[in-house]
PDB file of C-alpha atoms in Angstrom:
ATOM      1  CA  UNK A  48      -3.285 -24.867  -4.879  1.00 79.00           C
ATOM      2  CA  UNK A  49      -0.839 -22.522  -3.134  1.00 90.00           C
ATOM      3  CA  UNK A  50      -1.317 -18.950  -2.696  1.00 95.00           C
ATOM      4  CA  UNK A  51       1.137 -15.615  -2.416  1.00 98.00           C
ATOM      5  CA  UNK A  52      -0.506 -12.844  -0.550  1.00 98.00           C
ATOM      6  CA  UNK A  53       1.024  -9.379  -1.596  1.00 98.00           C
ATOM      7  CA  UNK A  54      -0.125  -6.939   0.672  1.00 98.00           C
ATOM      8  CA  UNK A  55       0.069  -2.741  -0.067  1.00 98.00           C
ATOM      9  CA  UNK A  56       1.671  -0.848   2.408  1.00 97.00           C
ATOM     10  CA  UNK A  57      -0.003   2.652   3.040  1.00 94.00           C
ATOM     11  CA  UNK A  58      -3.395   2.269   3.796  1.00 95.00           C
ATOM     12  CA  UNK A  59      -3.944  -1.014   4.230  1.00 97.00           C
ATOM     13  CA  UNK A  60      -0.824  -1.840   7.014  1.00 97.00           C
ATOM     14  CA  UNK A  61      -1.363   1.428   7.776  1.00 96.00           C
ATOM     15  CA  UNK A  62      -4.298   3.378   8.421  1.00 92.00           C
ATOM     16  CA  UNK A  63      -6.375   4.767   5.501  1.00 89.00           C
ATOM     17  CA  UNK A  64      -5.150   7.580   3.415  1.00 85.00           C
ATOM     18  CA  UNK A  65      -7.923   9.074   4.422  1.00 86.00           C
ATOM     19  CA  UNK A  66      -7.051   9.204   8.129  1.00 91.00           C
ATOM     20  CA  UNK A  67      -3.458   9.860   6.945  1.00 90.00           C
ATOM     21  CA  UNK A  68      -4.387  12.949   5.224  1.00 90.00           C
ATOM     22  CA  UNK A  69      -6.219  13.783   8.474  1.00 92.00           C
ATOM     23  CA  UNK A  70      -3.076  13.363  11.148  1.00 93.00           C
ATOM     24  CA  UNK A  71      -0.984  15.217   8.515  1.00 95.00           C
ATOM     25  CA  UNK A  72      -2.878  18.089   8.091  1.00 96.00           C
ATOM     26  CA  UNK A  73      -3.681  18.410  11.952  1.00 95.00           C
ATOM     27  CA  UNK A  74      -2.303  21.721  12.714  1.00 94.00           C
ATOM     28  CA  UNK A  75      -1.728  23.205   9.312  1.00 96.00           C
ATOM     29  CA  UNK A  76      -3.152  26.147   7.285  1.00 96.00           C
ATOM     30  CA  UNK A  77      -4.795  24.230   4.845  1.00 97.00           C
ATOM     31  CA  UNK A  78      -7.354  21.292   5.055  1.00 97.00           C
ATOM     32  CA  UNK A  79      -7.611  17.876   3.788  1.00 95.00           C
ATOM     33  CA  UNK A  80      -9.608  19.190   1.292  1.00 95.00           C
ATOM     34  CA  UNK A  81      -7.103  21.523  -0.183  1.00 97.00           C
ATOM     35  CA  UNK A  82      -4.279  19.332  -0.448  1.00 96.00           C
ATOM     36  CA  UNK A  83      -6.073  16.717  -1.792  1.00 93.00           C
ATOM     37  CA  UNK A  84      -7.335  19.407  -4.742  1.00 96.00           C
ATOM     38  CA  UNK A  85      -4.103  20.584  -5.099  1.00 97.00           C
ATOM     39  CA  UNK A  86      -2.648  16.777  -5.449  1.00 95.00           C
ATOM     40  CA  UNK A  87      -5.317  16.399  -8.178  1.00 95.00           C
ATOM     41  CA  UNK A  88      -4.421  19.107 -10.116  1.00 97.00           C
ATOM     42  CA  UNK A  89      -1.071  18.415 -10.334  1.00 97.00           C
ATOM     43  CA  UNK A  90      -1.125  14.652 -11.529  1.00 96.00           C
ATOM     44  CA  UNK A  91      -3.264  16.541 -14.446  1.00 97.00           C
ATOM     45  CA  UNK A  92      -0.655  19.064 -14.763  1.00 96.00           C
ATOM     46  CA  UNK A  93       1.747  15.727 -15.338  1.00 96.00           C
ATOM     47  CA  UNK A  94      -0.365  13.664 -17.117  1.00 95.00           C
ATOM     48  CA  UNK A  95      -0.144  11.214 -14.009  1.00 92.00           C
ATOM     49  CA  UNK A  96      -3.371   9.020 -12.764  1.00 88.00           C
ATOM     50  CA  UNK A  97      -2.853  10.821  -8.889  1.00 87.00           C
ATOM     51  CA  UNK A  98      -1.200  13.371  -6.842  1.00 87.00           C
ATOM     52  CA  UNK A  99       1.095  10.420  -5.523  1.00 88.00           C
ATOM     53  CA  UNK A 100       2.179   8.705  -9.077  1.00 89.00           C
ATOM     54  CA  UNK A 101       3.582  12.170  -9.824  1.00 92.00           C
ATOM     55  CA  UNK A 102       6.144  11.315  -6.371  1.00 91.00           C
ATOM     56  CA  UNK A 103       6.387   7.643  -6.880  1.00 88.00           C
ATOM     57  CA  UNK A 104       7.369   7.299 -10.240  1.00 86.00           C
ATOM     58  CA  UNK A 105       9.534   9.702 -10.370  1.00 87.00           C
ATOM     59  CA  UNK A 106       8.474  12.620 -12.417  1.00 92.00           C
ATOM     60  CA  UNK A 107       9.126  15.280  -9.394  1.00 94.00           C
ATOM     61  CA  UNK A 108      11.384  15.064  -6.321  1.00 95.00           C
ATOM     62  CA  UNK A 109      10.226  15.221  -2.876  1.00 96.00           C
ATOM     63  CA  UNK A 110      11.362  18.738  -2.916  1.00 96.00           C
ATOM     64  CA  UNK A 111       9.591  20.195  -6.834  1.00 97.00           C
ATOM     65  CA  UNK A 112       6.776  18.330  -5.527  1.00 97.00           C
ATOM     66  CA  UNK A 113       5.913  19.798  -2.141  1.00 97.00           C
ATOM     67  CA  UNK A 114       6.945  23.299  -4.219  1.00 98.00           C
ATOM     68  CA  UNK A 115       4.075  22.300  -6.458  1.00 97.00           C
ATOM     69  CA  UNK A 116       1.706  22.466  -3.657  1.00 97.00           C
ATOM     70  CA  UNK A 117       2.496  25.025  -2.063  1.00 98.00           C
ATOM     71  CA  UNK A 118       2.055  27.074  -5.209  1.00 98.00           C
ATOM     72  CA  UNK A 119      -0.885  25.493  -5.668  1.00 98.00           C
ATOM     73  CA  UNK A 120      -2.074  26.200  -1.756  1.00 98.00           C
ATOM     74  CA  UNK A 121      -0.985  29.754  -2.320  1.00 98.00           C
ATOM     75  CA  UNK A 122      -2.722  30.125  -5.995  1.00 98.00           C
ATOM     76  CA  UNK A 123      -5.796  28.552  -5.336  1.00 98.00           C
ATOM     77  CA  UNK A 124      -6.647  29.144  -1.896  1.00 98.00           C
ATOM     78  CA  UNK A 125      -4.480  31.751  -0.576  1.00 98.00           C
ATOM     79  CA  UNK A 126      -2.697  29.776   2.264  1.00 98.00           C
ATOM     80  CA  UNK A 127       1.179  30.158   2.336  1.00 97.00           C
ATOM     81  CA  UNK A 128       2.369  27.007   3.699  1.00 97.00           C
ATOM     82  CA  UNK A 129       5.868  25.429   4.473  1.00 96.00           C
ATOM     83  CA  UNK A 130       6.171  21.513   2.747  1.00 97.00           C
ATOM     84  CA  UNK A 131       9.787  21.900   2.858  1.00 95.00           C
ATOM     85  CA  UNK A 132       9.495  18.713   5.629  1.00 95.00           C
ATOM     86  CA  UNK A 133       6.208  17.187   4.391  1.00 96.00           C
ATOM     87  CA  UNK A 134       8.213  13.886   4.360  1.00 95.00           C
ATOM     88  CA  UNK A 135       9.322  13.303   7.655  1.00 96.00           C
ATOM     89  CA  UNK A 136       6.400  15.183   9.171  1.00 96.00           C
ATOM     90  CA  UNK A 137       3.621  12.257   7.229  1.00 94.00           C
ATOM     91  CA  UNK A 138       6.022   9.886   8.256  1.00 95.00           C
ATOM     92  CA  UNK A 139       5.807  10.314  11.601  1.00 95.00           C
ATOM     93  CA  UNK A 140       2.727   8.974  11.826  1.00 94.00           C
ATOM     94  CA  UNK A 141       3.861   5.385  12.693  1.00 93.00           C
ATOM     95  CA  UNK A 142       0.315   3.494  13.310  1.00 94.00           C
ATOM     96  CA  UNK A 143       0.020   0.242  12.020  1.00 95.00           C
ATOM     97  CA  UNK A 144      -2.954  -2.247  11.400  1.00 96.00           C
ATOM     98  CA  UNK A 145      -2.152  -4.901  13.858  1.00 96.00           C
ATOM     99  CA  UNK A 146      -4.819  -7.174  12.889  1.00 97.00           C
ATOM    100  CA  UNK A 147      -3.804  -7.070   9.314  1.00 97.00           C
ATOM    101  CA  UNK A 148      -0.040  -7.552  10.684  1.00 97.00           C
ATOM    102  CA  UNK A 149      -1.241 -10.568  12.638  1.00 97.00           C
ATOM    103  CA  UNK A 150      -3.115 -12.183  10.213  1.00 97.00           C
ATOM    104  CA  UNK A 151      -0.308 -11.856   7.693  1.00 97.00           C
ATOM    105  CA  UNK A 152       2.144 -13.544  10.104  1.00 96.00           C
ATOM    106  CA  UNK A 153      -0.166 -16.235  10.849  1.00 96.00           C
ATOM    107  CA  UNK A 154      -0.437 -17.291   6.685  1.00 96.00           C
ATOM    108  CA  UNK A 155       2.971 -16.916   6.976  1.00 96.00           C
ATOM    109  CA  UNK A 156       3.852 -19.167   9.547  1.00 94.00           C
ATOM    110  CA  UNK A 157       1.560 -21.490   8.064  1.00 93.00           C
ATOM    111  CA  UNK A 158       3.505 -21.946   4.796  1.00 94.00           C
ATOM    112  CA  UNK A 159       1.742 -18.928   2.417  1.00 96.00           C
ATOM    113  CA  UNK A 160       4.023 -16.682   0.352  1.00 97.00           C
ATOM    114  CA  UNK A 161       3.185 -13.257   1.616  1.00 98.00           C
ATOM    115  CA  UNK A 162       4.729 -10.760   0.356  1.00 98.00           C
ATOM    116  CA  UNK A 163       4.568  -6.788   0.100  1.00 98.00           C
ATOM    117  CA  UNK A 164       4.023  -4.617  -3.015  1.00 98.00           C
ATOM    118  CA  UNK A 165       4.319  -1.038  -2.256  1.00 97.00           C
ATOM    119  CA  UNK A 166       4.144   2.434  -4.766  1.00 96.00           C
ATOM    120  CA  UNK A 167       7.292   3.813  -2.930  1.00 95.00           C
ATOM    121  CA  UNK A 168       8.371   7.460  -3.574  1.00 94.00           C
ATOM    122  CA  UNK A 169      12.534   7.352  -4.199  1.00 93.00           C
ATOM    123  CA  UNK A 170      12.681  10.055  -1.807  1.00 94.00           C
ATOM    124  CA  UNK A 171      10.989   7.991   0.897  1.00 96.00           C
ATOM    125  CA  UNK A 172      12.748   4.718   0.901  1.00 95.00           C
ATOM    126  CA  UNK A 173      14.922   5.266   3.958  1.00 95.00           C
ATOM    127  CA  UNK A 174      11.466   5.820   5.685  1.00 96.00           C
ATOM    128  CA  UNK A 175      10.142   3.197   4.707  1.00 96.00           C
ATOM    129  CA  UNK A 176      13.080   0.855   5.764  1.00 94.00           C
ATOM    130  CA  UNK A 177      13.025   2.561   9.010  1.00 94.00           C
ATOM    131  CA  UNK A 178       9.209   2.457   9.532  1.00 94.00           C
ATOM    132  CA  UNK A 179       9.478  -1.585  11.031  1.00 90.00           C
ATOM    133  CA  UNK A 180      11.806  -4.457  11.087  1.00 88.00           C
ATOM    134  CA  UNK A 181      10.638  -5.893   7.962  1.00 89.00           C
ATOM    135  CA  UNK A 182      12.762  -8.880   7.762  1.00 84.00           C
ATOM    136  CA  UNK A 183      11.295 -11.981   8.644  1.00 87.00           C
ATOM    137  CA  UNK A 184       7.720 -10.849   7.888  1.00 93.00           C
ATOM    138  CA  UNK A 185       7.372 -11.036   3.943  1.00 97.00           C
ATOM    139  CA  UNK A 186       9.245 -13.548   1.411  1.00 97.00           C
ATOM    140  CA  UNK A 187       8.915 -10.756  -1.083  1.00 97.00           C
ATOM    141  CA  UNK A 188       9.274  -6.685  -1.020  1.00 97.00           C
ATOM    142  CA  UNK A 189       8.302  -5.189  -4.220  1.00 98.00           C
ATOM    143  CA  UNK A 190       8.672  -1.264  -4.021  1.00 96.00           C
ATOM    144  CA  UNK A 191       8.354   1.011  -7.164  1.00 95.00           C
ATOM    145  CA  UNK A 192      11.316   2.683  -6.813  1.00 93.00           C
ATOM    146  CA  UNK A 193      13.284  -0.165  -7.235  1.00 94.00           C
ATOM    147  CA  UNK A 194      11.528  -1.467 -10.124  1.00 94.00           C
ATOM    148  CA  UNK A 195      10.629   1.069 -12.616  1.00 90.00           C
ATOM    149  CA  UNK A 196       6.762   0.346 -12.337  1.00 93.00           C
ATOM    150  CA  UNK A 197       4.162   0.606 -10.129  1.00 94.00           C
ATOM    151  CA  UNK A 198       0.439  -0.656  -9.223  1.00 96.00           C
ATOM    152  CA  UNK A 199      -1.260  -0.941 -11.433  1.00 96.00           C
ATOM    153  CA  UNK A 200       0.568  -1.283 -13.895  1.00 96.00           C
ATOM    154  CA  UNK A 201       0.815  -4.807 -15.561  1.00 98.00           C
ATOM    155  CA  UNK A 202       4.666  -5.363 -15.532  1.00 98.00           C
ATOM    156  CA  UNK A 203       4.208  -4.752 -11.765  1.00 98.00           C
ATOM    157  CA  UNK A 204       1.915  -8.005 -11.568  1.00 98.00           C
ATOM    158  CA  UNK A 205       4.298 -10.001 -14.211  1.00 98.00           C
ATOM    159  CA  UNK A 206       6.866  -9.257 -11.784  1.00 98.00           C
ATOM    160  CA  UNK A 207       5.792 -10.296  -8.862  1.00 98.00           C
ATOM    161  CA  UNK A 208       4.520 -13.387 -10.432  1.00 98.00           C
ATOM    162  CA  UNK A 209       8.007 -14.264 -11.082  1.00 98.00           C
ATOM    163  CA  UNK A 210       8.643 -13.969  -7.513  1.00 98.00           C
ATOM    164  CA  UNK A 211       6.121 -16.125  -6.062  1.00 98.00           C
ATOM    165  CA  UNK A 212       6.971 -18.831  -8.716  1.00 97.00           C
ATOM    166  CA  UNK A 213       3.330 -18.731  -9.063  1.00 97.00           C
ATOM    167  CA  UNK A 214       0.788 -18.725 -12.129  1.00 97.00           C
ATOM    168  CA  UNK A 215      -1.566 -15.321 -11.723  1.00 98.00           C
ATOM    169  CA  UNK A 216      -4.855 -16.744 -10.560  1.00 96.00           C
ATOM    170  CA  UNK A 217      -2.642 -18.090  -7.523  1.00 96.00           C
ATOM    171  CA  UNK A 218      -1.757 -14.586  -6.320  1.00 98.00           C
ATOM    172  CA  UNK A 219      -3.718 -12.275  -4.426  1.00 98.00           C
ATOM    173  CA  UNK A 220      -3.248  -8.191  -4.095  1.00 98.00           C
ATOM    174  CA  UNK A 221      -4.610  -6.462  -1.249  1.00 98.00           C
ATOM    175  CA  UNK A 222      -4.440  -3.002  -1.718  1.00 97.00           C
ATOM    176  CA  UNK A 223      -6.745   0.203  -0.747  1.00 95.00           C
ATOM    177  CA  UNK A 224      -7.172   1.753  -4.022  1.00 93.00           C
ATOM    178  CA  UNK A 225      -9.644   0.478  -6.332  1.00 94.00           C
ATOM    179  CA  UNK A 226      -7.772   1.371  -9.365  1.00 94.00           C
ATOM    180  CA  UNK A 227      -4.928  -0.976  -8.245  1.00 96.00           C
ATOM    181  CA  UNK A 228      -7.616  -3.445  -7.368  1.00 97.00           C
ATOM    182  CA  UNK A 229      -8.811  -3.493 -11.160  1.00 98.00           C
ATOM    183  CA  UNK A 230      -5.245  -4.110 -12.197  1.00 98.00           C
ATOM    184  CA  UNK A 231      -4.840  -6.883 -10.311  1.00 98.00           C
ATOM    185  CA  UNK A 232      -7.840  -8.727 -11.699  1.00 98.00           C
ATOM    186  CA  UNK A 233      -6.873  -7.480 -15.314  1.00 98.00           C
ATOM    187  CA  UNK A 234      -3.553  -9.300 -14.304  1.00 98.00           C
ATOM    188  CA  UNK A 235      -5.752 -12.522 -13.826  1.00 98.00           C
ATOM    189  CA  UNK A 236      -4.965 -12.449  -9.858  1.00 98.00           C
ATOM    190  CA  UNK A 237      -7.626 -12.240  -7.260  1.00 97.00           C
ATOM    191  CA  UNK A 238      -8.294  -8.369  -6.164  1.00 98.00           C
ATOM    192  CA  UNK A 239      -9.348  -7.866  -2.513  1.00 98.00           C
ATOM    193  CA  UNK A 240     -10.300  -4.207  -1.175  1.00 97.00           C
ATOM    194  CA  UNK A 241      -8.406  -3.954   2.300  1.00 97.00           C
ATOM    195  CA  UNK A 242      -7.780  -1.602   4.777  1.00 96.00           C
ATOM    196  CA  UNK A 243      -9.663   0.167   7.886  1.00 94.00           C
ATOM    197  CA  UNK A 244     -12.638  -1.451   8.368  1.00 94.00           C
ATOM    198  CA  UNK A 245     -12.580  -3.645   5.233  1.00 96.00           C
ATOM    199  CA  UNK A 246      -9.186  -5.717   7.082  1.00 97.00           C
ATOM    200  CA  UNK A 247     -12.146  -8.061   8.967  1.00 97.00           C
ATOM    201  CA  UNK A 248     -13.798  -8.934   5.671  1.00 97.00           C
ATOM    202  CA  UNK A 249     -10.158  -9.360   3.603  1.00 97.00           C
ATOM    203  CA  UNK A 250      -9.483 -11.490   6.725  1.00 98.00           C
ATOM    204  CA  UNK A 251     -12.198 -13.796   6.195  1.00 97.00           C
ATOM    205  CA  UNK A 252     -12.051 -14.007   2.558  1.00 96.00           C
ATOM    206  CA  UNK A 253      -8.051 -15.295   2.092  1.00 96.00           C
ATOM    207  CA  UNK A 254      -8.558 -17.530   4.964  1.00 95.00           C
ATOM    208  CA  UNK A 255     -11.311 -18.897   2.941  1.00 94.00           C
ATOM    209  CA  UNK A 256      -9.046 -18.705   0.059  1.00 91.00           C
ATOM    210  CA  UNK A 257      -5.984 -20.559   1.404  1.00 88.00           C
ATOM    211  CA  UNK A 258      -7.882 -23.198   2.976  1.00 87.00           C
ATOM    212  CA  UNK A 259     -10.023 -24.061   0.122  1.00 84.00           C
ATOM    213  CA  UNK A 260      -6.995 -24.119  -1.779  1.00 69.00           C
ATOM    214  CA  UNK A 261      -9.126 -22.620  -5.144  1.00 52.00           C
ATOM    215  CA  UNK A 262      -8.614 -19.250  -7.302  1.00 50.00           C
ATOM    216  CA  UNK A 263     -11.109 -17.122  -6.768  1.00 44.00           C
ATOM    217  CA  UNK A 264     -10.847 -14.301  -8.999  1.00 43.00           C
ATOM    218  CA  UNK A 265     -12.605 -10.735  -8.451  1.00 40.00           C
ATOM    219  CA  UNK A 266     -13.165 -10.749  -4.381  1.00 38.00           C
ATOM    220  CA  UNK A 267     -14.417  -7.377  -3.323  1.00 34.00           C
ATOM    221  CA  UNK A 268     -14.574  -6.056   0.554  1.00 37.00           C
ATOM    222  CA  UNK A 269     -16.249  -3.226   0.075  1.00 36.00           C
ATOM    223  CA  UNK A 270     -16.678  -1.805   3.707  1.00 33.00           C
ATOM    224  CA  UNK A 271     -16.532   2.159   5.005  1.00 31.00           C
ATOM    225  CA  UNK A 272     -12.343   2.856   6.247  1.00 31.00           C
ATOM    226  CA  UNK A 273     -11.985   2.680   9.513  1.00 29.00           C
ATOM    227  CA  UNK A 274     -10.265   0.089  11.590  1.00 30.00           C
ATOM    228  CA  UNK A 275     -12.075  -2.480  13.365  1.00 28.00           C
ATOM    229  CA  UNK A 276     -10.617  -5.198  15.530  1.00 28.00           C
ATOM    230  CA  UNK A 277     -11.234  -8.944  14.884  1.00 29.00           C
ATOM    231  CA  UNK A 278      -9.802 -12.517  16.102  1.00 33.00           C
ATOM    232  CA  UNK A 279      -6.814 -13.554  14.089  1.00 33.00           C
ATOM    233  CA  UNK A 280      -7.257 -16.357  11.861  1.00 33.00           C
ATOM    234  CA  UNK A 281      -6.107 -20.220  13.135  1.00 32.00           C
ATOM    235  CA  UNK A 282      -2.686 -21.415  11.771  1.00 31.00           C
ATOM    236  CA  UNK A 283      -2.991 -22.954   8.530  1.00 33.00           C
ATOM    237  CA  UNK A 284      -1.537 -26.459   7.611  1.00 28.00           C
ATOM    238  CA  UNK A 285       2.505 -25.869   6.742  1.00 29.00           C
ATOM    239  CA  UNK A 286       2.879 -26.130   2.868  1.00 29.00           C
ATOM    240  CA  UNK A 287       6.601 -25.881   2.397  1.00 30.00           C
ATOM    241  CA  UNK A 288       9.904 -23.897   2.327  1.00 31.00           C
ATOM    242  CA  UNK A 289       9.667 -19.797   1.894  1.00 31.00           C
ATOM    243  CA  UNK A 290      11.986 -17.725   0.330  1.00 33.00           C
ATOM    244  CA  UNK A 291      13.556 -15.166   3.043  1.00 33.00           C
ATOM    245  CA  UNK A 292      12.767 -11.251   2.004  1.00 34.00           C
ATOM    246  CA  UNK A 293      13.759  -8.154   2.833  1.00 34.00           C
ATOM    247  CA  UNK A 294      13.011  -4.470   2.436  1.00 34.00           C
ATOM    248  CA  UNK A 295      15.585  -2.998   0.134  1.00 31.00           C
TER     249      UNK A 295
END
C-alpha cells in the first residue's frame, strides 16, 4: 500500500509551541504563563477550541486579536504591553527541525506523497511563504486560510484525501496537538504525535509504516518536547510519479 505523509507546520517543523512561546516572550512584560491564560480566555470569549483557532479561522484579525490580549494582559495581570508587531516579532524565530526536514525529504525522494497541512492565520500567510523555499519539498500544501477549515476538523481530512488520491487509512497526520491527533484517527487515518523530542520516535514509526506497506491506525509517540537528533532514515524503494506542490 502507498502512503501520504502530511506533516503540521508549527511545532513539529518547527520547534514546540512550547519553546515558541518561550523565544517570544523573551524580553517582554509578561510571561509564558500569562499569554497563554490570556489566549485561553479568549477562545472562551469566542466560543473557539484555542487562543490560535480564534486567529486562524478567522474570527479576529491579527490586529483585534493582539488588542484582545493586551486587554487581557492589562485586566488580568496589570502589564501594559505593545502586540501591535506580535506577528513579525514570533516570526522571527526561524528554527527548523532538521531531522524532521530530512526525513521528510528522504520519503520523498523515495516515492511517498508528503505533504503539509498547516492551521494558517490569514494574516500570516506571507510569513509563512517567506519562512523557506517550499517548493520542491511537499506534493501537497494544505493551509486553513485557503480552505475554510482547519485541523481537526473532518472536511480538513476529506480534503486532503482528495489530494493524495488516497483512501484514509493510507494517510498519515503528524501534528503536535493531541486534539488534531484524535481527528485524524476519527478521520480513519493513522495519528502520530510529532515534534521535539517525539520527531525520533515519529521517525521510526512511518519508516516502519512505509516499508511494511500496512495501515496502521492509532500510532502514538508520546515523548517530553524537546528536540533530539537522530540518523535519517535509508531511501525507500521509488513507488511512482508525485504531484509537484507549492505553498500558496
Amino acid at each position: 500500500m502507498r502512503h501520504a505523509i502530511w506533516t503540521d507546520f508549527r511545532g513539529v517543523l518547527t520547534p514546540p509551541l512550547r519553546d515558541g512561546l518561550l523565544a517570544y516572550c523573551a524580553g517582554k512584560e509578561f510571561t509564558p504563563g500569562q499569554l497563554g491564560t490570556c489566549l485561553r480566555a479568549i477562545a472562551e470569549r469566542h466560543g473557539c477550541p484555542d487562543g490560535m483557532a480564534v486567529l486562524d479561522s478567522g474570527v479576529l484579525t491579527e490586529r483585534e486579536w493582539a488588542a484582545e490580549i493586551e486587554q487581557q494582559l492589562s485586566g488580568r495581570f496589570g502589564v501594559d504591553a505593545d502586540l501591535s508587531r506580535v506577528g513579525d516579532e514570533w516570526w522571527s524565530d526561524r528554527r527548523i527541525d532538521e531531522e524532521w526536514l530530512s526525513a521528510l525529504r528522504t520519503w520523498r525522494d523515495a516515492g511517498v506523497f508528503v505533504g503539509m497541512i498547516s492551521n494558517l492565520p490569514p494574516d500570516w500567510k506571507d510569513h509563512f511563504a517567506a519562512f523557506a523555499p517550499w517548493d520542491g519539498l511537499f506534493d501537497e500544501v494544505l493551509l486553513s486560510c485557503d480552505l475554510g477549515t482547519r485541523k481537526p476538523e473532518p472536511a480538513m481530512f476529506r480534503l486532503a484525501e482528495s489530494r493524495s488520491g488516497l483512501p484514509p487509512e493510507a494517510n498519515v497526520l503528524v501534528d503536535d496537538l493531541h486534539d488534531n491527533v484524535a481527528g485524524a484517527r476519527r478521520a480513519g487515518w493513522t495519528g502520530v504525535l510529532g515534534g521535539g523530542a517525539a520527531t525520533r520516535a515519529a521517525v521510526e514509526h512511518i519508516d516502519s509504516l512505509v516499508r511494511s506497506g500496512a495501515p496502521q491506525q492509532g500510532v502514538r509517540t508520546d515523548a517530553p518536547q524537546q528536540g533530539v537528533r537522530t540518523d535519517a532514515p535509508q531511501p525507500l524503494v521509488r513507488t511512482g510519479a508525485l504531484h509537484q506542490g507549492a505553498a500558496r
